[in-house]
Amino acid sequence: MLDIAGKRVTVMGLGRFGGGVGVTRWLASQNADVLVTDLDPPDKLTDSIAQIQNLVDSGSVTLRLGEHNVADFTTCDVVIANPAVPKPWENRFLRAAQAARIPITTEIRLLIERLPSRERTIGITGSAGKSTTTSMIAHILRRVLGAEHVHLGGNIGGSLLADLQRIQPVDWVVLELSSAMLHWLGEEAGYKNARGWSPAISVLTNIKPNHIDWHGEFAHYAQSKQGIFAQQTPADIAIESVESASSQRFSAVAKAQVTIINVDAESVRSALPETLTLSVPGEHNRVNALVAGTAAAAAFARESRTNIEPGGRIHPRAVANAAALLADFRGLPHRLEFVGEFGGVRCYNDSKCTTPEAALLAVAAFEPEPGRSRIHLIVGGYDKGSDLTPVANLAPTLAGMYTVGKTSPTIAAAARLAGAGSSVIECETLDRAVSEAMSRAKKGDVLLLSPACASWDQFTNFEFRGEQFAKLVREHTKVGAPA
């Protein structure tokens, strides 16, 4: 574990949405001499700067904005890299730090190294469904143990560094872990003798091509995701959600003989009672519920040493009982979020959908009722290098497809090749897409924003894109609230 107290620390990336705020405030609380550097100028970082202004005023934090200076990375004691920095092994400033033998770490490593107990951590990763599954696990644990004993963080819920004093050895920590975070948690990542880390209970929802712009190739992305299992010990549990026809088990990379639990569609049907009704639609969310129930039941079993079958398996009844606690789980904003019904058209905001696989799942959530032929789908956005053909191929089966953003022409062209004809409309902007869709939709139809792409070409983040969608729907229908 790197010593931080009193050290000169360079934080690479404050972020427009405060990605570096939590670690900066924590470093200052450790009496570190902190320099925050960001390529964006001050006028684009107003909100983030405001959150640390008191530290700047007191002299605890120095800002260098609008540029990076190599000297800031070679004359400090530690560099904190923002996981958003793509291909960090090629970044010239991080390479300069390595050449100068300056250790590089990240906020997530600072956190996990200081948690009171690795044995009471649950980590979740995946190309789709990880945020919902993470939140479901925390929901179940909080229903049983109390909110004060369950801490949600990582890629969701904000920084937990400030909560370290509140996290007790008996508490559970639930972490959503992105591929970039897991890359930085690997062995020798950032500095010599950096230890690899995996949670005691590791969950993988799926691995599909994603974030190729960050990783450079799918193989590196998949390898980073697999890191969630790599350092598990014999007492640990690996939970992998897989297609029943798949023979690949990413959890096989674990160095020890861990308990591996595979979850597929068949196990969902056999383990979850048909009477369990979730407020979040879709068969994929029933899979998420079973994965979450399995992880929570594993946590309860570790606490009580009960409900464990021979070979370390978790008793199916314990899993079903845990999943049943999700009946009142309301879902997450921007993840198949029901915006309202306007003029008889049900509108759903799935702006968090940034992969083709997630978009396919979102469309499938409305089968068999009302069915694909009643769905008006808005897709497109920033180009991450994903193959969008599977999404385009949906077009002939839909009531309409409305393409927006940078990938709009690509998706529209592929949709026409698939036989979509006039049912696909290149809209370029979200406001035109909403207008076109709502003018064509009929009572009983569904308007679904599930872009399959990131938002960065036209929106600062997926949250703002989703908020704008909800606003545009209401404005178009001249209704201030759902009917």
Short mmCIF file of C-alpha atoms in Angstrom, two decimals:
data_model
loop_
_atom_site.label_atom_id
_atom_site.label_comp_id
_atom_site.label_asym_id
_atom_site.label_seq_id
_atom_site.Cartn_x
_atom_site.Cartn_y
_atom_site.Cartn_z
CA MET A 1 0.00 0.00 0.00
CA LEU A 2 1.37 3.39 -1.02
CA ASP A 3 1.97 5.89 1.74
CA ILE A 4 0.02 9.07 1.00
CA ALA A 5 0.27 11.18 4.15
CA GLY A 6 2.31 14.31 3.53
CA LYS A 7 3.27 13.26 0.00
CA ARG A 8 3.30 15.37 -3.14
CA VAL A 9 0.47 13.94 -5.25
CA THR A 10 -0.56 14.76 -8.81
CA VAL A 11 -4.20 13.99 -9.64
CA MET A 12 -4.62 13.47 -13.37
CA GLY A 13 -8.13 14.56 -14.27
CA LEU A 14 -10.60 16.57 -12.21
CA GLY A 15 -13.38 15.83 -14.69
CA ARG A 16 -16.37 17.89 -15.76
CA PHE A 17 -18.61 15.81 -13.52
CA GLY A 18 -16.38 15.61 -10.50
CA GLY A 19 -14.68 12.29 -11.18
CA GLY A 20 -11.55 13.53 -9.42
CA VAL A 21 -13.27 15.48 -6.65
CA GLY A 22 -13.64 12.61 -4.16
CA VAL A 23 -10.03 11.49 -4.33
CA THR A 24 -8.80 15.11 -4.21
CA ARG A 25 -10.75 15.86 -1.05
CA TRP A 26 -9.58 12.62 0.56
CA LEU A 27 -5.93 13.28 -0.33
CA ALA A 28 -6.18 16.72 1.25
CA SER A 29 -7.60 15.13 4.40
CA GLN A 30 -4.46 12.97 4.51
CA ASN A 31 -2.30 16.12 4.52
CA ALA A 32 -1.02 15.42 1.04
CA ASP A 33 0.25 18.29 -1.09
CA VAL A 34 -2.15 17.94 -4.03
CA LEU A 35 -1.82 19.23 -7.58
CA VAL A 36 -4.88 18.65 -9.79
CA THR A 37 -4.25 18.86 -13.52
CA ASP A 38 -6.81 18.63 -16.32
CA LEU A 39 -6.71 19.27 -20.05
CA ASP A 40 -10.02 21.13 -19.88
CA PRO A 41 -9.93 24.87 -19.10
CA PRO A 42 -11.55 26.27 -15.93
CA ASP A 43 -14.74 27.37 -17.69
CA LYS A 44 -15.56 23.73 -18.52
CA LEU A 45 -14.87 22.54 -14.97
CA THR A 46 -16.92 25.08 -13.04
CA ASP A 47 -19.02 22.61 -11.04
CA SER A 48 -16.08 20.39 -10.17
CA ILE A 49 -13.89 23.31 -9.12
CA ALA A 50 -16.66 24.60 -6.86
CA GLN A 51 -16.56 21.33 -4.91
CA ILE A 52 -12.89 21.77 -4.01
CA GLN A 53 -12.70 25.58 -3.97
CA ASN A 54 -12.27 25.68 -0.19
CA LEU A 55 -9.22 23.42 -0.51
CA VAL A 56 -7.77 25.62 -3.23
CA ASP A 57 -8.36 28.69 -1.10
CA SER A 58 -6.65 27.10 1.89
CA GLY A 59 -3.61 26.12 -0.19
CA SER A 60 -4.14 22.37 0.23
CA VAL A 61 -4.82 21.93 -3.49
CA THR A 62 -3.21 23.58 -6.50
CA LEU A 63 -4.91 23.63 -9.91
CA ARG A 64 -3.24 23.40 -13.32
CA LEU A 65 -6.06 23.49 -15.87
CA GLY A 66 -6.17 23.65 -19.64
CA GLU A 67 -2.96 21.63 -19.97
CA HIS A 68 -0.77 18.89 -18.56
CA ASN A 69 2.86 19.58 -17.71
CA VAL A 70 5.31 16.66 -17.88
CA ALA A 71 7.18 18.02 -14.85
CA ASP A 72 4.05 17.58 -12.72
CA PHE A 73 4.23 13.84 -13.40
CA THR A 74 7.96 13.42 -12.82
CA THR A 75 8.66 15.54 -9.73
CA CYS A 76 5.88 14.32 -7.42
CA ASP A 77 5.77 11.30 -5.11
CA VAL A 78 2.59 9.69 -6.47
CA VAL A 79 0.35 10.09 -9.52
CA ILE A 80 -3.38 9.35 -9.32
CA ALA A 81 -4.59 8.41 -12.81
CA ASN A 82 -8.19 8.89 -13.82
CA PRO A 83 -9.54 5.59 -15.17
CA ALA A 84 -11.18 7.54 -18.01
CA VAL A 85 -7.74 8.11 -19.60
CA PRO A 86 -7.74 5.69 -22.58
CA LYS A 87 -4.81 3.36 -23.31
CA PRO A 88 -2.87 4.63 -20.29
CA TRP A 89 0.15 2.57 -21.34
CA GLU A 90 0.46 4.92 -24.34
CA ASN A 91 -0.24 8.19 -22.52
CA ARG A 92 2.91 10.29 -22.66
CA PHE A 93 2.42 11.87 -19.25
CA LEU A 94 1.91 8.53 -17.52
CA ARG A 95 4.83 7.10 -19.47
CA ALA A 96 6.95 10.00 -18.22
CA ALA A 97 5.95 9.18 -14.64
CA GLN A 98 6.89 5.53 -15.15
CA ALA A 99 10.24 6.51 -16.66
CA ALA A 100 10.87 8.64 -13.58
CA ARG A 101 9.85 5.69 -11.36
CA ILE A 102 6.92 7.60 -9.91
CA PRO A 103 4.26 5.15 -8.69
CA ILE A 104 0.86 5.50 -10.40
CA THR A 105 -2.33 4.45 -8.68
CA THR A 106 -6.06 5.11 -8.88
CA GLU A 107 -8.90 6.04 -6.58
CA ILE A 108 -10.29 2.50 -6.58
CA ARG A 109 -6.94 1.02 -5.56
CA LEU A 110 -6.56 3.57 -2.78
CA LEU A 111 -9.98 2.45 -1.54
CA ILE A 112 -9.61 -1.32 -1.69
CA GLU A 113 -6.20 -1.19 -0.03
CA ARG A 114 -7.78 0.54 2.95
CA LEU A 115 -11.01 -1.43 3.35
CA PRO A 116 -11.19 -3.21 6.72
CA SER A 117 -12.02 -6.56 5.12
CA ARG A 118 -11.61 -7.93 1.60
CA GLU A 119 -13.68 -10.91 2.72
CA ARG A 120 -16.75 -8.68 2.91
CA THR A 121 -16.53 -7.19 -0.56
CA ILE A 122 -18.73 -7.96 -3.55
CA GLY A 123 -17.52 -6.77 -6.94
CA ILE A 124 -19.63 -6.67 -10.09
CA THR A 125 -18.54 -6.13 -13.68
CA GLY A 126 -19.88 -6.82 -17.14
CA SER A 127 -20.63 -5.25 -20.50
CA ALA A 128 -24.34 -4.88 -19.72
CA GLY A 129 -26.43 -5.09 -16.58
CA LYS A 130 -23.67 -4.40 -14.06
CA SER A 131 -25.19 -1.19 -12.65
CA THR A 132 -28.62 -2.73 -12.20
CA THR A 133 -27.17 -5.93 -10.73
CA THR A 134 -24.93 -3.93 -8.37
CA SER A 135 -27.87 -1.88 -7.16
CA MET A 136 -30.02 -5.00 -6.75
CA ILE A 137 -27.37 -6.64 -4.56
CA ALA A 138 -27.10 -3.55 -2.37
CA HIS A 139 -30.90 -3.38 -2.16
CA ILE A 140 -31.19 -6.96 -0.89
CA LEU A 141 -28.36 -6.59 1.62
CA ARG A 142 -29.80 -3.34 2.96
CA ARG A 143 -33.23 -4.89 3.40
CA VAL A 144 -31.71 -7.56 5.63
CA LEU A 145 -28.71 -5.90 7.30
CA GLY A 146 -29.75 -2.24 7.35
CA ALA A 147 -28.55 0.57 5.11
CA GLU A 148 -25.81 1.62 7.54
CA HIS A 149 -24.03 -1.73 7.10
CA VAL A 150 -23.96 -1.76 3.29
CA HIS A 151 -21.78 0.64 1.27
CA LEU A 152 -22.28 1.09 -2.48
CA GLY A 153 -19.49 2.55 -4.62
CA GLY A 154 -16.96 2.09 -7.37
CA ASN A 155 -18.31 2.98 -10.80
CA ILE A 156 -21.68 3.80 -9.22
CA GLY A 157 -22.68 5.78 -6.15
CA GLY A 158 -19.62 8.03 -5.92
CA SER A 159 -16.33 7.77 -4.05
CA LEU A 160 -16.21 5.73 -0.84
CA LEU A 161 -12.86 7.15 0.28
CA ALA A 162 -14.62 9.73 2.42
CA ASP A 163 -16.63 6.93 4.05
CA LEU A 164 -13.66 4.82 5.12
CA GLN A 165 -14.04 5.82 8.77
CA ARG A 166 -17.68 4.70 8.70
CA ILE A 167 -17.02 1.32 7.07
CA GLN A 168 -16.78 -1.21 9.87
CA PRO A 169 -15.26 -4.73 9.69
CA VAL A 170 -18.78 -6.21 9.92
CA ASP A 171 -20.10 -4.12 7.00
CA TRP A 172 -20.41 -5.18 3.37
CA VAL A 173 -18.98 -3.15 0.50
CA VAL A 174 -20.59 -3.53 -2.93
CA LEU A 175 -18.50 -2.20 -5.83
CA GLU A 176 -19.37 -1.78 -9.48
CA LEU A 177 -16.05 -2.22 -11.28
CA SER A 178 -15.46 -1.01 -14.83
CA SER A 179 -12.96 -2.63 -17.17
CA ALA A 180 -10.67 0.39 -16.73
CA MET A 181 -10.82 0.09 -12.93
CA LEU A 182 -10.03 -3.61 -13.13
CA HIS A 183 -7.09 -2.93 -15.44
CA TRP A 184 -5.58 -0.71 -12.73
CA LEU A 185 -6.21 -3.39 -10.09
CA GLY A 186 -4.04 -5.92 -11.88
CA GLU A 187 -0.64 -7.14 -10.71
CA GLU A 188 2.19 -4.64 -11.31
CA ALA A 189 -0.36 -2.09 -12.56
CA GLY A 190 1.05 1.37 -11.97
CA TYR A 191 4.17 0.52 -10.02
CA LYS A 192 6.52 -2.35 -9.23
CA ASN A 193 5.18 -4.89 -6.75
CA ALA A 194 1.63 -3.55 -7.00
CA ARG A 195 -0.52 -6.44 -5.81
CA GLY A 196 -3.45 -7.69 -7.85
CA TRP A 197 -6.87 -7.58 -6.17
CA SER A 198 -10.18 -9.37 -6.60
CA PRO A 199 -13.30 -9.23 -4.39
CA ALA A 200 -14.27 -12.13 -2.16
CA ILE A 201 -17.52 -12.49 -4.11
CA SER A 202 -16.99 -11.65 -7.78
CA VAL A 203 -19.82 -11.26 -10.28
CA LEU A 204 -19.59 -11.13 -14.06
CA THR A 205 -22.84 -10.33 -15.89
CA ASN A 206 -21.43 -10.87 -19.40
CA ILE A 207 -18.59 -9.92 -21.72
CA LYS A 208 -19.35 -8.47 -25.13
CA PRO A 209 -17.26 -6.10 -27.29
CA ASN A 210 -17.25 -2.66 -25.66
CA HIS A 211 -14.88 0.24 -24.91
CA ILE A 212 -12.58 -0.74 -27.75
CA ASP A 213 -11.59 2.93 -27.94
CA TRP A 214 -10.12 2.64 -24.41
CA HIS A 215 -8.59 -0.83 -24.64
CA GLY A 216 -7.53 -0.89 -28.29
CA GLU A 217 -8.84 -4.41 -28.84
CA PHE A 218 -11.47 -6.75 -27.49
CA ALA A 219 -8.91 -9.21 -26.11
CA HIS A 220 -7.53 -6.58 -23.74
CA TYR A 221 -11.04 -5.55 -22.69
CA ALA A 222 -11.99 -9.15 -21.92
CA GLN A 223 -8.74 -9.74 -20.05
CA SER A 224 -9.39 -6.67 -17.89
CA LYS A 225 -12.90 -7.88 -17.09
CA GLN A 226 -11.58 -11.32 -16.15
CA GLY A 227 -9.34 -9.65 -13.61
CA ILE A 228 -12.30 -9.60 -11.22
CA PHE A 229 -11.66 -13.33 -10.66
CA ALA A 230 -7.88 -13.46 -11.08
CA GLN A 231 -6.83 -12.99 -7.44
CA GLN A 232 -9.58 -14.95 -5.72
CA THR A 233 -8.69 -17.43 -2.96
CA PRO A 234 -10.13 -20.90 -2.23
CA ALA A 235 -12.69 -19.43 0.19
CA ASP A 236 -14.05 -17.05 -2.45
CA ILE A 237 -17.05 -17.28 -4.76
CA ALA A 238 -17.19 -16.52 -8.49
CA ILE A 239 -20.63 -15.91 -10.00
CA GLU A 240 -20.85 -15.83 -13.76
CA SER A 241 -23.99 -15.11 -15.75
CA VAL A 242 -23.69 -16.94 -19.06
CA GLU A 243 -25.80 -17.98 -22.00
CA SER A 244 -26.83 -21.60 -21.56
CA ALA A 245 -25.22 -22.51 -24.88
CA SER A 246 -21.89 -20.95 -23.99
CA SER A 247 -19.00 -23.16 -22.96
CA GLN A 248 -16.61 -20.31 -22.16
CA ARG A 249 -16.16 -19.59 -18.48
CA PHE A 250 -14.19 -16.43 -17.84
CA SER A 251 -13.98 -17.29 -14.14
CA ALA A 252 -11.54 -20.06 -15.06
CA VAL A 253 -8.70 -17.52 -14.76
CA ALA A 254 -8.96 -17.66 -10.95
CA LYS A 255 -5.63 -18.83 -9.57
CA ALA A 256 -7.27 -20.85 -6.80
CA GLN A 257 -10.01 -23.47 -6.63
CA VAL A 258 -12.89 -21.11 -5.95
CA THR A 259 -16.60 -21.90 -5.86
CA ILE A 260 -17.96 -21.09 -9.33
CA ILE A 261 -21.69 -20.55 -9.76
CA ASN A 262 -23.04 -20.22 -13.31
CA VAL A 263 -26.34 -18.47 -13.91
CA ASP A 264 -28.21 -18.88 -17.19
CA ALA A 265 -31.75 -18.56 -18.52
CA GLU A 266 -32.63 -22.10 -17.50
CA SER A 267 -31.54 -21.51 -13.91
CA VAL A 268 -33.68 -18.36 -13.83
CA ARG A 269 -36.78 -20.35 -14.74
CA SER A 270 -36.07 -23.03 -12.18
CA ALA A 271 -34.87 -20.82 -9.32
CA LEU A 272 -37.12 -17.77 -9.43
CA PRO A 273 -40.77 -18.21 -8.51
CA GLU A 274 -43.16 -17.18 -11.26
CA THR A 275 -44.98 -15.13 -8.66
CA LEU A 276 -41.98 -12.80 -8.34
CA THR A 277 -43.00 -9.67 -10.21
CA LEU A 278 -40.32 -7.04 -10.79
CA SER A 279 -41.11 -3.39 -11.44
CA VAL A 280 -38.28 -3.30 -14.00
CA PRO A 281 -39.34 -4.95 -17.29
CA GLY A 282 -37.61 -7.66 -19.27
CA GLU A 283 -36.37 -11.22 -18.98
CA HIS A 284 -32.82 -9.88 -18.73
CA ASN A 285 -33.77 -8.15 -15.49
CA ARG A 286 -35.00 -11.48 -14.13
CA VAL A 287 -31.52 -12.80 -14.93
CA ASN A 288 -30.05 -9.78 -13.15
CA ALA A 289 -32.34 -10.52 -10.20
CA LEU A 290 -31.16 -14.11 -9.98
CA VAL A 291 -27.50 -13.06 -10.20
CA ALA A 292 -28.10 -10.48 -7.47
CA GLY A 293 -30.00 -13.00 -5.34
CA THR A 294 -27.15 -15.48 -5.74
CA ALA A 295 -24.53 -12.92 -4.69
CA ALA A 296 -26.58 -11.73 -1.72
CA ALA A 297 -27.33 -15.30 -0.63
CA ALA A 298 -23.60 -16.05 -0.85
CA ALA A 299 -22.91 -13.07 1.41
CA PHE A 300 -25.52 -14.24 3.93
CA ALA A 301 -24.12 -17.77 3.79
CA ARG A 302 -20.62 -16.51 4.55
CA GLU A 303 -22.01 -14.70 7.57
CA SER A 304 -24.09 -17.56 8.97
CA ARG A 305 -22.22 -20.56 7.55
CA THR A 306 -25.63 -21.95 6.59
CA ASN A 307 -27.38 -22.58 3.28
CA ILE A 308 -24.13 -23.90 1.80
CA GLU A 309 -24.41 -27.24 0.04
CA PRO A 310 -21.58 -29.75 -0.51
CA GLY A 311 -18.98 -28.29 -2.83
CA GLY A 312 -19.71 -24.78 -1.64
CA ARG A 313 -22.93 -24.31 -3.61
CA ILE A 314 -25.56 -21.95 -2.29
CA HIS A 315 -28.93 -23.54 -1.51
CA PRO A 316 -31.49 -22.60 -4.23
CA ARG A 317 -34.08 -21.72 -1.60
CA ALA A 318 -31.72 -19.14 -0.09
CA VAL A 319 -31.19 -17.62 -3.54
CA ALA A 320 -34.92 -17.45 -4.24
CA ASN A 321 -35.60 -15.88 -0.85
CA ALA A 322 -32.95 -13.23 -1.46
CA ALA A 323 -34.24 -12.44 -4.95
CA ALA A 324 -37.78 -12.12 -3.60
CA LEU A 325 -36.63 -9.01 -1.72
CA LEU A 326 -36.37 -7.26 -5.10
CA ALA A 327 -40.14 -7.06 -5.53
CA ASP A 328 -39.99 -3.41 -4.48
CA PHE A 329 -36.78 -2.57 -6.37
CA ARG A 330 -37.68 0.43 -8.51
CA GLY A 331 -34.76 0.29 -10.91
CA LEU A 332 -32.23 2.98 -11.75
CA PRO A 333 -32.57 6.30 -13.54
CA HIS A 334 -31.87 6.09 -17.28
CA ARG A 335 -32.09 2.26 -17.30
CA LEU A 336 -35.42 1.34 -18.87
CA GLU A 337 -36.87 4.11 -16.71
CA PHE A 338 -40.58 4.67 -17.27
CA VAL A 339 -40.97 8.36 -18.11
CA GLY A 340 -44.74 8.27 -18.48
CA GLU A 341 -47.62 7.62 -20.84
CA PHE A 342 -48.41 10.45 -23.23
CA GLY A 343 -51.32 10.25 -25.64
CA GLY A 344 -51.47 6.53 -25.01
CA VAL A 345 -47.76 6.08 -25.88
CA ARG A 346 -45.58 4.64 -23.12
CA CYS A 347 -42.15 6.30 -23.06
CA TYR A 348 -39.01 4.72 -21.61
CA ASN A 349 -35.62 6.33 -20.99
CA ASP A 350 -32.79 3.82 -21.40
CA SER A 351 -30.05 6.39 -21.98
CA LYS A 352 -27.56 4.34 -19.94
CA CYS A 353 -27.64 1.84 -22.80
CA THR A 354 -24.30 2.42 -24.51
CA THR A 355 -23.73 -0.98 -26.14
CA PRO A 356 -25.53 -2.89 -28.91
CA GLU A 357 -26.12 -5.82 -26.54
CA ALA A 358 -27.88 -3.57 -24.03
CA ALA A 359 -30.13 -2.17 -26.77
CA LEU A 360 -31.11 -5.67 -27.87
CA LEU A 361 -32.02 -6.52 -24.29
CA ALA A 362 -34.07 -3.35 -23.96
CA VAL A 363 -36.13 -4.19 -27.05
CA ALA A 364 -36.57 -7.77 -25.87
CA ALA A 365 -37.95 -6.45 -22.57
CA PHE A 366 -41.20 -5.58 -24.38
CA GLU A 367 -41.81 -9.04 -25.78
CA PRO A 368 -44.25 -10.64 -26.10
CA GLU A 369 -46.35 -7.57 -25.18
CA PRO A 370 -46.70 -5.15 -26.83
CA GLY A 371 -44.12 -6.70 -29.16
CA ARG A 372 -41.41 -5.28 -31.41
CA SER A 373 -43.88 -4.10 -34.03
CA ARG A 374 -45.17 -1.50 -31.55
CA ILE A 375 -41.75 -0.10 -30.59
CA HIS A 376 -40.36 3.22 -31.85
CA LEU A 377 -36.62 3.02 -31.13
CA ILE A 378 -34.21 5.96 -30.93
CA VAL A 379 -30.58 4.85 -31.42
CA GLY A 380 -27.18 6.35 -32.12
CA GLY A 381 -24.53 8.60 -30.62
CA TYR A 382 -20.79 8.64 -30.08
CA ASP A 383 -18.84 5.98 -31.99
CA LYS A 384 -16.98 3.67 -29.57
CA GLY A 385 -16.02 1.25 -32.31
CA SER A 386 -18.76 -1.28 -31.56
CA ASP A 387 -20.46 -3.30 -34.30
CA LEU A 388 -23.90 -1.69 -34.54
CA THR A 389 -25.21 -4.07 -37.22
CA PRO A 390 -27.26 -6.17 -34.75
CA VAL A 391 -29.12 -3.03 -33.68
CA ALA A 392 -29.67 -1.93 -37.27
CA ASN A 393 -31.04 -5.38 -38.08
CA LEU A 394 -33.89 -4.74 -35.65
CA ALA A 395 -35.30 -2.00 -37.87
CA PRO A 396 -37.53 -4.13 -40.15
CA THR A 397 -39.28 -5.61 -37.10
CA LEU A 398 -39.99 -2.27 -35.37
CA ALA A 399 -42.68 0.35 -35.78
CA GLY A 400 -39.86 2.78 -36.46
CA MET A 401 -36.16 3.42 -35.94
CA TYR A 402 -34.87 6.96 -35.51
CA THR A 403 -31.09 7.42 -35.73
CA VAL A 404 -29.20 10.26 -34.06
CA GLY A 405 -25.66 11.43 -33.45
CA LYS A 406 -22.33 10.53 -35.00
CA THR A 407 -23.35 6.95 -35.78
CA SER A 408 -26.70 7.96 -37.31
CA PRO A 409 -25.68 7.46 -40.99
CA THR A 410 -23.97 4.15 -40.28
CA ILE A 411 -26.94 2.66 -38.43
CA ALA A 412 -29.45 3.99 -40.96
CA ALA A 413 -27.51 2.60 -43.91
CA ALA A 414 -27.22 -0.83 -42.28
CA ALA A 415 -30.92 -0.76 -41.41
CA ARG A 416 -31.86 -0.11 -45.02
CA LEU A 417 -29.64 -2.97 -46.14
CA ALA A 418 -31.58 -5.13 -43.69
CA GLY A 419 -34.81 -4.16 -45.46
CA ALA A 420 -36.11 -1.44 -43.17
CA GLY A 421 -37.14 0.91 -45.95
CA SER A 422 -39.05 3.98 -44.81
CA SER A 423 -39.31 2.74 -41.22
CA VAL A 424 -35.82 4.09 -40.51
CA ILE A 425 -35.42 7.86 -40.33
CA GLU A 426 -32.12 9.73 -40.00
CA CYS A 427 -32.87 12.45 -37.47
CA GLU A 428 -29.37 13.55 -36.43
CA THR A 429 -30.67 15.23 -33.25
CA LEU A 430 -32.65 13.88 -30.32
CA ASP A 431 -35.31 16.59 -30.51
CA ARG A 432 -36.13 15.72 -34.11
CA ALA A 433 -36.15 12.00 -33.27
CA VAL A 434 -38.68 12.52 -30.47
CA SER A 435 -40.82 14.72 -32.72
CA GLU A 436 -40.78 12.22 -35.59
CA ALA A 437 -41.47 9.25 -33.34
CA MET A 438 -44.29 10.86 -31.39
CA SER A 439 -45.97 12.06 -34.58
CA ARG A 440 -46.02 8.47 -35.89
CA ALA A 441 -46.72 6.55 -32.69
CA LYS A 442 -50.21 5.24 -32.00
CA LYS A 443 -52.01 4.51 -28.77
CA GLY A 444 -50.52 1.38 -27.22
CA ASP A 445 -47.10 1.90 -28.82
CA VAL A 446 -43.80 2.28 -26.96
CA LEU A 447 -41.24 5.03 -27.50
CA LEU A 448 -37.86 3.75 -26.35
CA LEU A 449 -34.60 5.70 -26.12
CA SER A 450 -31.97 2.95 -26.05
CA PRO A 451 -29.06 4.46 -28.01
CA ALA A 452 -26.53 1.56 -28.05
CA CYS A 453 -23.87 4.30 -28.13
CA ALA A 454 -22.24 6.71 -25.73
CA SER A 455 -23.51 10.28 -25.52
CA TRP A 456 -20.33 12.29 -25.87
CA ASP A 457 -20.84 13.49 -29.44
CA GLN A 458 -23.89 15.62 -28.56
CA PHE A 459 -24.32 15.39 -24.78
CA THR A 460 -21.94 15.72 -21.87
CA ASN A 461 -23.11 12.41 -20.36
CA PHE A 462 -25.86 9.81 -20.60
CA GLU A 463 -27.72 11.38 -17.67
CA PHE A 464 -28.16 14.67 -19.51
CA ARG A 465 -29.22 12.81 -22.66
CA GLY A 466 -31.89 10.96 -20.69
CA GLU A 467 -33.10 14.12 -18.98
CA GLN A 468 -33.39 15.85 -22.33
CA PHE A 469 -35.37 12.93 -23.74
CA ALA A 470 -37.91 13.11 -20.90
CA LYS A 471 -38.16 16.88 -21.32
CA LEU A 472 -38.64 16.64 -25.09
CA VAL A 473 -41.38 14.03 -24.75
CA ARG A 474 -43.33 16.22 -22.35
CA GLU A 475 -42.81 19.33 -24.45
CA HIS A 476 -43.88 17.60 -27.64
CA THR A 477 -47.13 16.37 -26.12
CA LYS A 478 -47.77 19.69 -24.33
CA VAL A 479 -48.28 17.73 -21.12
CA GLY A 480 -46.54 18.67 -17.91
CA ALA A 481 -46.91 15.30 -16.21
CA PRO A 482 -47.58 11.70 -17.20
CA ALA A 483 -51.20 10.76 -17.87
#
